[in-house]
CSV table of C-alpha atoms in Angstrom, one decimal:
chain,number,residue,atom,x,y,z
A,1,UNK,CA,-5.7,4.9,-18.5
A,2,UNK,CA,-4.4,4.1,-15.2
A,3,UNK,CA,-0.8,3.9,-14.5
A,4,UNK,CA,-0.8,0.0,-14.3
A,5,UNK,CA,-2.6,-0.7,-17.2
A,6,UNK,CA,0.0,1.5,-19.6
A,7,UNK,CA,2.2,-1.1,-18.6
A,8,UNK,CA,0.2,-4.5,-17.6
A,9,UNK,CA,0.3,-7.8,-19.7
A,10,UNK,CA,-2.7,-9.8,-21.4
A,11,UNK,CA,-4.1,-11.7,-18.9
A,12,UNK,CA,-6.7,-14.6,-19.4
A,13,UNK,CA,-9.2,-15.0,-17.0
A,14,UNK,CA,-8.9,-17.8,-15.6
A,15,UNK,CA,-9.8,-17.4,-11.7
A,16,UNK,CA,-6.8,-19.2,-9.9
A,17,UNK,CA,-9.0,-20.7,-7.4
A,18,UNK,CA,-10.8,-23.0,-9.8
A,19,UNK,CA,-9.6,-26.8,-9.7
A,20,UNK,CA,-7.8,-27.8,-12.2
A,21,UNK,CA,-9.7,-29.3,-15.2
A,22,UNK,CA,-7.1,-31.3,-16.8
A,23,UNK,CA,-7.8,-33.4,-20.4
A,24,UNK,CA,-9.6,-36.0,-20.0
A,25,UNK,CA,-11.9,-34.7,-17.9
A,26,UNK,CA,-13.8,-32.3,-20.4
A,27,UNK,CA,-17.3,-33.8,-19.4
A,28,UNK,CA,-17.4,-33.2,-15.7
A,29,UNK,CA,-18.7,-29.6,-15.1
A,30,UNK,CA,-15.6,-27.0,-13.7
A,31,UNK,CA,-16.3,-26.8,-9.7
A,32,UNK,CA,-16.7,-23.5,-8.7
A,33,UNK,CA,-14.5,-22.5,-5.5
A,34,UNK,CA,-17.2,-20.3,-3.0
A,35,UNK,CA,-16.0,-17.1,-2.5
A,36,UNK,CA,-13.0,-15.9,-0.5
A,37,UNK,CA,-13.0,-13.0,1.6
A,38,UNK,CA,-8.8,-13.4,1.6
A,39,UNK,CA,-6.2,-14.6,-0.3
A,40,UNK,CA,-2.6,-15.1,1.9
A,41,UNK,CA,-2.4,-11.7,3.7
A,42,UNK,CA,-4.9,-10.5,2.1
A,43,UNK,CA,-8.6,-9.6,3.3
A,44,UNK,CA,-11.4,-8.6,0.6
A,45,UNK,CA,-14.2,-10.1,-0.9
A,46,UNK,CA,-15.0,-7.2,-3.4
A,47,UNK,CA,-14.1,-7.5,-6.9
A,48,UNK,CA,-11.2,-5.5,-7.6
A,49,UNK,CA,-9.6,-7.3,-4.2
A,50,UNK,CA,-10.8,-10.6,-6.0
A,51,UNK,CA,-9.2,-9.4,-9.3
A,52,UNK,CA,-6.0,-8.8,-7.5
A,53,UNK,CA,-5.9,-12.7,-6.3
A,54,UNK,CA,-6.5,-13.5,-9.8
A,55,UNK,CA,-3.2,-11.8,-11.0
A,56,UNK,CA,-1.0,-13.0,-7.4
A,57,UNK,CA,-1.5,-16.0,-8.0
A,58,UNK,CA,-1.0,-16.2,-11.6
A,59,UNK,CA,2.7,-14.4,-11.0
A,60,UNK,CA,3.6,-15.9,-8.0
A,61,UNK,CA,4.7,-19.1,-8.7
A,62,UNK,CA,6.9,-17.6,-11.2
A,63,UNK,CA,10.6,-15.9,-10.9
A,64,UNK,CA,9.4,-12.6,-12.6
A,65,UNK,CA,10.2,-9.2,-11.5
A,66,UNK,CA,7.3,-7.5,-10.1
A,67,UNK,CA,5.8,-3.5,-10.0
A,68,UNK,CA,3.3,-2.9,-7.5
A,69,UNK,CA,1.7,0.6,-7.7
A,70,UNK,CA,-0.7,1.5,-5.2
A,71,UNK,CA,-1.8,4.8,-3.3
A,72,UNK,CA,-0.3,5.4,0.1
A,73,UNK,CA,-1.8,3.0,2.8
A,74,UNK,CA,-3.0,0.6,0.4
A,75,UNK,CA,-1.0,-2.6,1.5
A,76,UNK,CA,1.7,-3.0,-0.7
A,77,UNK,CA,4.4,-4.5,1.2
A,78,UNK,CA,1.7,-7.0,2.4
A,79,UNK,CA,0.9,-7.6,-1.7
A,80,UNK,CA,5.0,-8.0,-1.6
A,81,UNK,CA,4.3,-10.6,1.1
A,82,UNK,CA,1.6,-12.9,-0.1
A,83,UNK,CA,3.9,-13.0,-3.7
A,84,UNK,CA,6.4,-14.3,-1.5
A,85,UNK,CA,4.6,-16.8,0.7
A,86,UNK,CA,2.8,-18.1,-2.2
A,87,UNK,CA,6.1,-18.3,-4.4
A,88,UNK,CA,8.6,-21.7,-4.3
A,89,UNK,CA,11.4,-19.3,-2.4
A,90,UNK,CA,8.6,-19.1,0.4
A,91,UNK,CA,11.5,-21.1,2.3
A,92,UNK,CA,13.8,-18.5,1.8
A,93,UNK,CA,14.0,-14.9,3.7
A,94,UNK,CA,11.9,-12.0,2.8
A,95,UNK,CA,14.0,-8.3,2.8
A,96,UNK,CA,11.8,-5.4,3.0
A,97,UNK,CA,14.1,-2.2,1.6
A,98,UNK,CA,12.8,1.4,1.8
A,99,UNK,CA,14.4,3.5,-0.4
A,100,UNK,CA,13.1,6.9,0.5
A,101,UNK,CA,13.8,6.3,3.5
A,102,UNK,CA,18.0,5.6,3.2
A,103,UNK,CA,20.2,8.6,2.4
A,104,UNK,CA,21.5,8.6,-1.0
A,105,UNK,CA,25.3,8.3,0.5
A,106,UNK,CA,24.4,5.4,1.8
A,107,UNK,CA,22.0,3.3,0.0
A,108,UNK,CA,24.6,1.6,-2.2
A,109,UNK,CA,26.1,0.1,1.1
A,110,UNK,CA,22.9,-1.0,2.4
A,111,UNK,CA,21.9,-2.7,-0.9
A,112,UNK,CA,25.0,-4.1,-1.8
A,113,UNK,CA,26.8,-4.7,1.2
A,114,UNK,CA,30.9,-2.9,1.8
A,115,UNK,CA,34.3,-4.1,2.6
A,116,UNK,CA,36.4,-3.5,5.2
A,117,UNK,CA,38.1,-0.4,4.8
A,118,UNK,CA,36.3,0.7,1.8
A,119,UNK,CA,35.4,3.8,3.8
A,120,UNK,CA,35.9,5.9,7.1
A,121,UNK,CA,33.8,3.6,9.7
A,122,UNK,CA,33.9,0.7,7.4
A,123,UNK,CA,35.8,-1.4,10.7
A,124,UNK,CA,34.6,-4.9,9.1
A,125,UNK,CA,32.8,-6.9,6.0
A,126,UNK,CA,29.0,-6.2,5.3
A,127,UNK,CA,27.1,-8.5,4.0
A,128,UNK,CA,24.1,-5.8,1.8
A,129,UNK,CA,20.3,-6.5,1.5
A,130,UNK,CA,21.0,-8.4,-1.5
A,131,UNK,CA,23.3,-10.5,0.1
A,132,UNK,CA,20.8,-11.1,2.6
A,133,UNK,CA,17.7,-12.1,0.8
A,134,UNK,CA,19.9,-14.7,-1.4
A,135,UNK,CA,17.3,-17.3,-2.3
A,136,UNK,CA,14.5,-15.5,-1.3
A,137,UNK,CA,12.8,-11.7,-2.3
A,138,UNK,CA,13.9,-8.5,-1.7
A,139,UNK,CA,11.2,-5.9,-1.8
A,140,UNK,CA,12.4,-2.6,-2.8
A,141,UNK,CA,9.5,0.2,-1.5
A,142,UNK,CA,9.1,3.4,-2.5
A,143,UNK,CA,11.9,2.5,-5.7
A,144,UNK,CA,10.3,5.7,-7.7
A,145,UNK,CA,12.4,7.9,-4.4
A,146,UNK,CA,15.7,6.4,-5.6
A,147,UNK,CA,19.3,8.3,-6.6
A,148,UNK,CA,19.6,8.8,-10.2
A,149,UNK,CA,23.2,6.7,-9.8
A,150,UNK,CA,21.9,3.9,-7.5
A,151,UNK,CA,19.0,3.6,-10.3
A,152,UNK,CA,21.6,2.8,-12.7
A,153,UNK,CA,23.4,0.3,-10.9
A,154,UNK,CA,19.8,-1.3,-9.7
A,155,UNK,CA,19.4,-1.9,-13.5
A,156,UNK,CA,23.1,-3.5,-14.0
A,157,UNK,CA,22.0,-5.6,-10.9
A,158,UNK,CA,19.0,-6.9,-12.6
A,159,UNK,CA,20.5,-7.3,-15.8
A,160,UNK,CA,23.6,-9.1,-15.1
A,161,UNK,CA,22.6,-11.0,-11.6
A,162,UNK,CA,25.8,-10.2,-10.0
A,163,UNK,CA,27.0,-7.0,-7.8
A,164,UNK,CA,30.2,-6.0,-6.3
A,165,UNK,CA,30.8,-4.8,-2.5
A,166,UNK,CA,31.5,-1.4,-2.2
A,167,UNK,CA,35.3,-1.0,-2.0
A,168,UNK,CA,35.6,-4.7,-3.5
A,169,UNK,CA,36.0,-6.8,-6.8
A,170,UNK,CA,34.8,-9.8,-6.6
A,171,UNK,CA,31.7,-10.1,-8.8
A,172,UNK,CA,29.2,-11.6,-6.1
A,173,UNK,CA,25.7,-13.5,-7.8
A,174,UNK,CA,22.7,-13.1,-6.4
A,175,UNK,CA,19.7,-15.5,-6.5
A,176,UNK,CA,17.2,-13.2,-5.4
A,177,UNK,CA,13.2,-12.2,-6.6
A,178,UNK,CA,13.1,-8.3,-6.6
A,179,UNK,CA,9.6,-7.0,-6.3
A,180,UNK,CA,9.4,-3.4,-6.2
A,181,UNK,CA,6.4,-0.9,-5.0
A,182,UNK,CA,5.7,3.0,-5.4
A,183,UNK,CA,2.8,5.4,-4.5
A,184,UNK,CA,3.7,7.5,-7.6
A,185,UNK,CA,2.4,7.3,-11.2
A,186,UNK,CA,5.8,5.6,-12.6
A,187,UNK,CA,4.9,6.7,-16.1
A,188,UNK,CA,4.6,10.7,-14.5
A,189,UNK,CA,8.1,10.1,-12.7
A,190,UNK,CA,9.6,9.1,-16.0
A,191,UNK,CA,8.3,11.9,-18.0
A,192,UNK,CA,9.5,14.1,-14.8
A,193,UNK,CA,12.8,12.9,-15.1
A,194,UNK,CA,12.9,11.4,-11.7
A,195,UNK,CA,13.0,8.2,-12.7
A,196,UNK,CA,14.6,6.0,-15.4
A,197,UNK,CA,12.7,4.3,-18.2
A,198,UNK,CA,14.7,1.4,-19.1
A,199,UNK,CA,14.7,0.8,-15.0
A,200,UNK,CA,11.0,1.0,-15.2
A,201,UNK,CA,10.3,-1.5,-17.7
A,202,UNK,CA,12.6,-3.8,-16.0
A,203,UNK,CA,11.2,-4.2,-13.3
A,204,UNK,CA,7.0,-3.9,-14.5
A,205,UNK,CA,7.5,-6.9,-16.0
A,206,UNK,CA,4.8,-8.0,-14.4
A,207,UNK,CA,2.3,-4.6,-12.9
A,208,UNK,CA,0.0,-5.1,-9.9
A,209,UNK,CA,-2.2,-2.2,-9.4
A,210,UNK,CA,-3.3,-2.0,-5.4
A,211,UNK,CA,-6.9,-0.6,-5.3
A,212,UNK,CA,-7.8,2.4,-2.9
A,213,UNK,CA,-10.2,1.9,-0.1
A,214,UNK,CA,-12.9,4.0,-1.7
A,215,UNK,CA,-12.7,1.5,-4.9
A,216,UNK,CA,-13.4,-1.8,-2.3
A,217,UNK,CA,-15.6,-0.1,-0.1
A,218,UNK,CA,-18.2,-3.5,0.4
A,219,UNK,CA,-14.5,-4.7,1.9
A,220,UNK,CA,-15.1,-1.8,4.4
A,221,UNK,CA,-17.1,-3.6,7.2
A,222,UNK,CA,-14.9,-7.1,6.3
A,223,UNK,CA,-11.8,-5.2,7.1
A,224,UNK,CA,-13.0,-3.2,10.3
A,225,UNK,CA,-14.2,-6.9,12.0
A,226,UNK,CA,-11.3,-8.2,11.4
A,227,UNK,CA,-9.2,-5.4,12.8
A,228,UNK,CA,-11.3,-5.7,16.0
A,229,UNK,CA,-11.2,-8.9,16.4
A,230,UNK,CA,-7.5,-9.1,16.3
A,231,UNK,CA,-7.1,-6.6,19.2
A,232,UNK,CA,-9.7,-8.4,21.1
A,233,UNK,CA,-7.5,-11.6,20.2
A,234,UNK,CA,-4.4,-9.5,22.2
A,235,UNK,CA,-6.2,-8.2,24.3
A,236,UNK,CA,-8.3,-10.9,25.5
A,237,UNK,CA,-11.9,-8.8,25.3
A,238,UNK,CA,-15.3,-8.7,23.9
A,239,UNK,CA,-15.4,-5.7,22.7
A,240,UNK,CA,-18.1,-5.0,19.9
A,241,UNK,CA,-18.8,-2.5,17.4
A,242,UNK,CA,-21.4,0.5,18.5
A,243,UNK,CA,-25.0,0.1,16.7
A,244,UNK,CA,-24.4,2.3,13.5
A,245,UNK,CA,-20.5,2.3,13.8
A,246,UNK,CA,-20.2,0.1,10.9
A,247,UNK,CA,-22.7,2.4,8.6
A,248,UNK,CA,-20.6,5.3,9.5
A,249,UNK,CA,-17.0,4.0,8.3
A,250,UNK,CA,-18.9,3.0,4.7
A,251,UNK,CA,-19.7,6.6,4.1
A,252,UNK,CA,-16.3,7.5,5.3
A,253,UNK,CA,-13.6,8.7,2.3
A,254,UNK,CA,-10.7,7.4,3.8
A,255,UNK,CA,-8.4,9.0,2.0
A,256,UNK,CA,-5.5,7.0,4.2
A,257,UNK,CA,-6.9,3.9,2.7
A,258,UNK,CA,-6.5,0.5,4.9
A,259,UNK,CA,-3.7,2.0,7.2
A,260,UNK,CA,-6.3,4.2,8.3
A,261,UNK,CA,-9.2,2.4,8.7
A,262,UNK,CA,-6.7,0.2,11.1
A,263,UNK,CA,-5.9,3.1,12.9
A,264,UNK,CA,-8.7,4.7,13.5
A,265,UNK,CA,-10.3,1.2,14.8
A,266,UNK,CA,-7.3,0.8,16.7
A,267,UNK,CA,-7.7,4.4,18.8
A,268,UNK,CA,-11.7,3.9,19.3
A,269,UNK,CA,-10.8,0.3,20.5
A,270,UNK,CA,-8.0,1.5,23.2
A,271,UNK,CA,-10.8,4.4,24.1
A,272,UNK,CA,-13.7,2.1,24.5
A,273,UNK,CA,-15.1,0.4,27.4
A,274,UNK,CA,-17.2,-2.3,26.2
A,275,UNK,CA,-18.6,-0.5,22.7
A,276,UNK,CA,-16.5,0.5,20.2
A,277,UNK,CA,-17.0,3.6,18.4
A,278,UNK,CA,-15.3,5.4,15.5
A,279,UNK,CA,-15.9,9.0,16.5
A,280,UNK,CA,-16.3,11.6,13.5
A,281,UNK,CA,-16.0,9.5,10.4
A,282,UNK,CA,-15.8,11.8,7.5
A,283,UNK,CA,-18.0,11.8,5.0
A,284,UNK,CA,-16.7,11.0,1.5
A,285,UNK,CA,-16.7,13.9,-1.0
A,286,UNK,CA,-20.1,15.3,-2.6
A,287,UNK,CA,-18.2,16.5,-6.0
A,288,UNK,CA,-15.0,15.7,-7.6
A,289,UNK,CA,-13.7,18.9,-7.8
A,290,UNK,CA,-11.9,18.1,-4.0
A,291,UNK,CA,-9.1,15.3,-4.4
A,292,UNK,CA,-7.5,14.4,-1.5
A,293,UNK,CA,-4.6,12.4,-0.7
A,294,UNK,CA,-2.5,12.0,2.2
A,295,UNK,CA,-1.4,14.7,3.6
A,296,UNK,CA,-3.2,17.7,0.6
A,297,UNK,CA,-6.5,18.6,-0.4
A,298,UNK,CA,-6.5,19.8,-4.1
A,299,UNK,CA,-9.8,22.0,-4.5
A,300,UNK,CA,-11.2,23.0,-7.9
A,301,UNK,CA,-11.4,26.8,-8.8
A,302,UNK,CA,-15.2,27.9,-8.8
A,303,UNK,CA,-15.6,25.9,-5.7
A,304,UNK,CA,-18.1,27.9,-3.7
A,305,UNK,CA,-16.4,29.3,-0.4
A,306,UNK,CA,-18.7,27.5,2.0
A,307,UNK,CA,-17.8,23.8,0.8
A,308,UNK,CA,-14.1,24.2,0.1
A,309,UNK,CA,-14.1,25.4,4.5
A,310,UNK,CA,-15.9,22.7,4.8
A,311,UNK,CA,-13.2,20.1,2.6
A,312,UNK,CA,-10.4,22.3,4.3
A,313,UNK,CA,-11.8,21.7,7.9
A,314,UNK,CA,-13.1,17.9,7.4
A,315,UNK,CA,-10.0,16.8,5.7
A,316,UNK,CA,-7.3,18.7,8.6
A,317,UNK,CA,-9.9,16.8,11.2
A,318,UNK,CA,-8.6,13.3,9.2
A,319,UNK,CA,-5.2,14.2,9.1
A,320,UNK,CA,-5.1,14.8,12.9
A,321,UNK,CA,-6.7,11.4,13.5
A,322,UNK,CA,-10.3,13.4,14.8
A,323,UNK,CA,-7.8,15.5,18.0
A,324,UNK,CA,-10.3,18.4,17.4
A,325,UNK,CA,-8.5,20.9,19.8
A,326,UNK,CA,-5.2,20.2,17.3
A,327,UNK,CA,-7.5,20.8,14.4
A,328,UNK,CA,-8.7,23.6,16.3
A,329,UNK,CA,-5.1,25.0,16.5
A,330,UNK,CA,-4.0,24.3,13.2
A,331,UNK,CA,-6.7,25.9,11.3
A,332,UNK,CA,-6.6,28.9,13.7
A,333,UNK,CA,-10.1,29.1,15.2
A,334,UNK,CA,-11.4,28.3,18.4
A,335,UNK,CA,-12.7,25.0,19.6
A,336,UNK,CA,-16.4,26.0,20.0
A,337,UNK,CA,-16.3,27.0,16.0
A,338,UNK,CA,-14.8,24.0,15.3
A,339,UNK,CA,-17.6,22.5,17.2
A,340,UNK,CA,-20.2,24.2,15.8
A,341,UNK,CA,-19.0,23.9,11.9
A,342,UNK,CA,-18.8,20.0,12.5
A,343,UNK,CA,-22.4,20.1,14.2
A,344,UNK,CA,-23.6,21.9,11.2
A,345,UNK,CA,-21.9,19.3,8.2
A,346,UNK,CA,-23.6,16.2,10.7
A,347,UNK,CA,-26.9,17.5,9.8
A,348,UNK,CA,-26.1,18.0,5.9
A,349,UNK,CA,-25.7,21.5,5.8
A,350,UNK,CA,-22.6,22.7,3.7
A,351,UNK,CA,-23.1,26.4,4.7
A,352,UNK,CA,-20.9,27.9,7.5
């Protein structure tokens, strides 16, 4: 069971792009909307992606507290996004927090806001995230990274609606939507102790489960056009995709999900003349006993020699972004081995 669907509510199924077929109207066949390839910020015309509409718009009108789990790369914070735009406090500002990325000694301040004096540098009133986003959404990223402590006031925040300043003690309400997004299992970080279980089920009211790439991968060629055509938009060109380019990014893994797809279009686009070319798309794995994820390659024992090189040498060639002489260096060989291996895994041989 995946990590969302421990925690996900019964759903109808209902798509939320079909008109409405109030009573009184039971005799005139439902319309059928034709199918999107986006929904707000989002771009996908595969099922899962269509699946994920489904559930956005079903939640978004609403005032509930929202989960969003999704690997690395994914595009949560643009999930966070549409839920805003398409929500009535669309009006209202939209506060992106990451909380792996704030220091622990700090991250009360930032959410909540400080008096003056409350601390050594504290020369004047801050007003915190919270403050901030009143009437509007605050989207805490990455909320499986925070403190122990600050996850225990996070849940008197959402419990009560109100906060004090650090160093104050007024009791200040807050008219704010928290979504919140991880990259973790939250149901692992729980068990782990790393993260708390009432806080959890707080704020998964409502669970939204991002899809990987390799689960949309008919979005594949959607997603790489529009990516090109955006920087020919800024950059003013014409450039077009190289014949087979499009083929090769659908057999690629992409273990960085979207965010790499975007890159790597991005780097062939800035190195291309007129024809843009993806160079060295990896080709996704043969076997399940290789997982990889951003950043680690988890090989099964039993895995013969020759195709965990091959896994080790494919996926450090990802990670650098294709910068074969950094692979090269990295993985200690020289750049004519390198060349040669990669030579060797283009023409489907997994031996070195």
């Amino acid at each position: 069971m995946r990590p969302d669907e421990a925690l996900a509510p019964t759903l109808d199924t209902d798509t939320p792009f079909a008109s409405d077929g109030g009573a009184g109207h039971s005799a005139e066949p439902p319309r059928v909307e034709p199918p999107r390839d986006h929904y707000g910020l989002l771009y996908g015309a595969s099922a899962p992606m269509r699946d994920l509409y489904q559930q956005i718009a079903k939640v978004a009108p609403t005032a509930l507290t929202v989960l969003i789990i999704g690997e690395s790369g994914t595009g949560k914070e643009l999930v966070a996004r549409t839920l805003h735009e398409k929500s009535p406090r669309s009006g209202g500002p939209f506060i992106p927090v990451n909380c792996g990325a704030i220091p622990a000694t700090l991250i009360e301040g930032e959410l909540f806001g400080h008096e003056k004096g409350s601390f050594t540098g504290a020369v004047q009133q801050h007003a915190g995230y919270f403050e901030r986003a009143a009437g509007g959404t605050i989207f805490l990223d990455e909320i499986t990274e925070m403190a122990p402590d600050m996850q225990i006031k996070l849940l008197r925040v959402l419990e009560t609606a109100s906060f004090h300043r650090v160093g104050g003690t007024e009791q200040i309400s807050t008219d704010v939507r928290v979504i919140a997004a991880t990259n973790r299992d939250p149901q692992v970080a729980v068990q782990e102790g790393r993260f708390r279980e009432d806080l959890l089920y707080r704020l998964a009211v409502f669970p939204l489960r991002v899809p990987p790439l390799r689960e949309r991968t008919s979005d594949i060629e959607l997603l790489a056009r529009r990516f090109l055509e955006q920087l020919n938009a800024a950059e003013k060109s014409r450039k077009r995709f190289a014949k087979g380019t499009l083929d090769d990014l659908r057999q690629h893994h992409w273990p960085g999900n979207v965010r790499e797809l975007k890159n790597a279009v991005h780097r062939a686009f800035i190195l291309a003349d007129e024809e843009v070319e993806v160079q060295n798309p990896e080709p996704a794995p043969r076997n399940r006993r290789v997982v990889r994820r951003e950043g680690s390659l988890e090989l099964a024992v039993g895995i013969p020699l020759p195709d965990a090189q091959r896994e080790l040498i494919l996926a450090t060639l990802a990670h650098f972004g294709g910068d074969k002489r950094q692979t090269a260096s990295t993985l200690g060989i020289s750049l004519k081995t390198l060349y040669n291996r990669l030579d060797t895994y283009k023409h489907g041989n997994g031996e070195t």
